[in-house]
Amino acid sequence: MRVLLVEDERPLAKYVAAGLRRHGFAVDLAADGASALEKCAHTPYDVVVLDRDLPVVHGDTVCRRLAGDGGHRVLMLTAADSVEDRVAGLTLGADDYLSKPFAFSELVARVWALSRRSVPARPPVLRAADVVLDPARRLAERGGRALHLTPKEFGVLHELLAARGDVLSAEALLEKVWDEHADPFTNAVRITVGTLRRKLGDPPLIDTVTGVGYRVRA
C-alpha cells in the first residue's frame, strides 16, 4: 500500500517513514505542501499522512485541495491537539486526525483503517481459497500454516487479494508496493511474485496472464 508522508521536521519524517516501512507500507516523503500536491497529482496514494503547519503551502490548503479531488484519504498528524483544532481539521476534509505525540501502533492502525475506505472498500481480513491475510496484524497463512513473507511479498499478496480476481499489471504492483525510488524498468515484481509463489506452495494461487499481469485464482 502506498503512503505519502508530508512532514517538514526531517528527523521525525525519517522516524515515521522507517516505522511505516517496517509495517509493509511503501512510503514517499514530501517536506512542504507544494511538493505534496505535486506528488499527489501524479500518484494515487492510498493514504496521505499530513502535518498541518507546513512551509510553502500550508497543510490546511493541501488538505482542502486533496479533499476536493476525492482521490486521497488524509490523516492529519499534528501538534495542534485541542478540540477546536481537531474539528477544524476534519471540517477541512481530513478523514482522520491524530495529535503529536502519538503511539506508533495507533498511527499504523489508523492508516490501515483509512486504506479500507477505498472504493471498492477493502475488508479488514482478505481471503482466497485457503489463504488468509490480516494486514493490520501483519499475519498471513495458508491452510493454517504461517507464511513468513518479506514486506514486498506481503504487499504484493495484499494487492492481489484486494483485487478479487482482477488482473494487476506489473506496473500497477510496482506503483502500489514500491516507493518513488523504484526503477520503472526493474524486474523486482517478477522476482517477488516468484518467491511468493514458492512460499504459498501448491495448489498454485497466482496466475500469470501473459502480456497483462497477475491475478489470484477464483
C-alpha positions as a printed Julia matrix, in Angstrom:
218×3 Matrix{Float64}:
   0.0     0.0     0.0
   1.33    3.43   -1.0
   1.53    6.23    1.58
   2.68    9.84    1.26
   4.14   11.3     4.46
   4.17   15.1     4.46
   6.34   16.37    7.3
   8.87   19.23    7.36
  10.72   18.08   10.5
  13.31   15.83    8.9
  14.2    13.62   11.94
  10.53   12.94   12.64
   9.84   12.26    8.96
  12.67    9.7     8.81
  11.46    8.03   12.02
   7.83    7.77   10.92
   8.74    6.65    7.39
  11.06    3.93    8.7
   8.36    2.66   11.06
   5.69    2.57    8.37
   8.05    0.72    6.02
   8.68   -1.89    8.72
   4.92   -2.48    8.69
   4.96   -3.08    4.94
   3.91    0.31    3.58
   5.59    1.88    0.55
   6.33    5.41    1.75
   7.15    8.57   -0.2
   8.19   11.78    1.54
   7.35   15.45    1.0
   8.8    18.25    3.13
   6.37   21.02    2.14
   2.83   21.48    0.91
   3.74   22.31   -2.69
   5.74   19.09   -3.06
   2.89   17.13   -1.53
   0.37   18.48   -4.04
   2.74   17.78   -6.93
   3.28   14.19   -5.85
  -0.44   13.6    -5.32
  -1.13   14.91   -8.81
   0.96   12.09  -10.26
   0.48    9.21   -7.79
  -2.83    7.81   -6.43
  -1.76    7.38   -2.8
  -3.91    5.18   -0.61
  -3.33    7.45    2.41
  -1.68   10.85    2.88
  -0.28   11.42    6.38
  -0.24   15.21    6.57
   1.36   17.62    9.01
  -0.66   20.8     9.38
   1.95   23.53    9.82
   3.85   23.17    6.53
   6.07   25.61    4.61
   5.38   26.91    1.06
   1.74   25.71    1.03
   0.03   25.33    4.4
  -1.29   21.91    5.39
  -4.84   23.27    5.6
  -4.69   24.24    1.92
  -3.23   20.86    0.98
  -5.99   19.07    2.89
  -8.72   21.17    1.29
  -7.41   20.5    -2.23
  -6.98   16.76   -1.67
 -10.47   16.54   -0.19
 -11.78   18.34   -3.24
 -10.31   15.85   -5.69
 -11.78   12.94   -3.71
  -8.95   10.6    -4.61
  -6.87   10.55   -1.42
  -7.58    9.64    2.19
  -5.98   12.2     4.54
  -4.77   11.59    8.07
  -3.73   14.83    9.75
  -0.78   14.27   12.08
  -0.08   17.47   14.02
   0.85   19.01   17.36
  -2.35   21.08   17.34
  -4.47   18.89   19.6
  -7.32   20.96   21.01
 -10.92   20.02   20.29
 -11.18   23.13   18.11
  -8.1    22.07   16.12
  -9.47   18.58   15.54
 -12.85   19.93   14.46
 -11.17   22.42   12.11
  -9.02   19.69   10.55
 -11.98   17.4     9.95
 -14.01   20.31    8.59
 -11.25   20.96    6.03
 -11.83   17.46    4.7
  -9.39   15.28    6.65
 -10.62   11.72    7.07
  -8.89   11.3    10.44
  -6.85   13.34   12.9
  -4.03   12.22   15.22
  -2.19   14.6    17.52
   1.51   14.52   18.41
   2.97   12.86   20.4
   1.33    9.62   19.34
   1.64    5.88   19.84
   3.08    4.36   16.68
   0.77    1.37   16.88
  -2.2     3.75   16.79
  -0.82    5.52   13.72
  -0.43    2.2    11.89
  -3.94    1.11   12.87
  -5.42    4.39   11.64
  -3.57    4.21    8.32
  -4.86    0.66    7.74
  -8.38    1.75    8.7
  -8.29    4.6     6.17
  -7.0     2.3     3.45
 -10.07    0.11    3.89
 -12.27    3.05    2.89
 -11.08    2.78   -0.71
 -13.58    2.13   -3.49
 -14.46   -0.69   -3.52
 -13.9    -0.98    0.22
 -11.32   -3.48    1.37
 -12.32   -5.91    4.11
 -10.09   -5.96    7.23
  -9.08   -9.58    6.52
  -8.52  -10.77    2.94
  -9.15  -14.36    1.84
  -8.83  -16.52   -1.26
  -9.15  -20.31   -1.22
  -7.33  -21.33    1.99
  -5.14  -18.2     2.16
  -5.86  -15.63    4.87
  -4.16  -12.23    5.08
  -4.64   -9.84    8.02
  -2.82   -6.61    7.07
  -3.35   -4.8    10.37
  -1.71   -7.61   12.36
   0.81   -8.46    9.61
  -0.32  -12.09    9.56
  -0.52  -14.4     6.54
  -1.31  -18.1     6.47
  -2.34  -20.87    4.13
  -4.33  -23.8     5.36
  -3.45  -22.82    8.93
   0.29  -22.72    8.1
   2.01  -19.4     8.83
   3.61  -17.74    5.81
   6.84  -15.91    6.55
   6.77  -13.18    3.94
   9.05  -10.24    3.28
   7.39   -6.79    3.3
   7.31   -6.74   -0.52
   5.89  -10.28   -0.76
   3.24   -9.33    1.79
   2.44   -6.17   -0.14
   2.09   -7.97   -3.47
  -0.15  -10.64   -1.96
  -2.23   -7.93   -0.28
  -2.79   -6.09   -3.56
  -3.61   -9.27   -5.49
  -6.1   -10.45   -2.88
  -7.69   -7.0    -2.69
  -8.15   -7.03   -6.49
 -10.53  -10.0    -6.04
  -9.52  -11.84   -9.19
  -8.93   -8.8   -11.38
  -5.63   -8.7   -13.25
  -2.97   -6.33  -11.92
  -0.11   -5.34  -14.19
   3.49   -5.36  -13.02
   3.4    -1.57  -13.32
   0.36   -1.34  -11.03
   2.02   -3.56   -8.42
   5.23   -1.54   -8.65
   3.25    1.65   -8.06
   1.4     0.24   -5.05
   4.09   -1.77   -3.27
   7.33    0.06   -4.09
   8.1     3.74   -3.46
   9.02    6.55   -5.83
  12.67    5.49   -5.97
  11.87    2.18   -7.65
  13.35    1.74  -11.11
  10.4     1.51  -13.55
  12.42   -0.97  -15.63
  13.22   -3.27  -12.72
  12.18   -6.93  -12.67
  11.55   -6.72   -8.92
   7.84   -7.51   -9.33
   8.5   -10.67  -11.34
  11.11  -11.84   -8.83
   8.85  -11.08   -5.85
   5.91  -12.92   -7.41
   8.2   -15.9    -7.99
   9.36  -16.1    -4.36
   5.8   -15.53   -3.17
   4.57  -18.45   -5.26
   7.2   -20.73   -3.76
   6.19  -19.76   -0.22
   2.49  -20.21   -0.97
   3.13  -23.71   -2.32
   0.56  -25.9    -4.07
  -2.01  -25.74   -5.45
  -0.92  -22.59   -7.31
  -2.79  -19.45   -6.24
  -1.35  -16.76   -8.54
  -1.83  -16.93  -12.3
   0.22  -15.08  -14.88
  -1.87  -13.53  -17.64
   0.62  -13.32  -20.48
   1.33   -9.79  -21.56
  -1.05   -8.33  -18.98
  -0.1    -9.16  -15.41
  -1.08  -11.33  -12.44
  -4.25  -12.37  -10.65
  -5.39  -14.61   -7.83
  -7.34  -17.66   -8.92
 -11.03  -17.56   -8.17
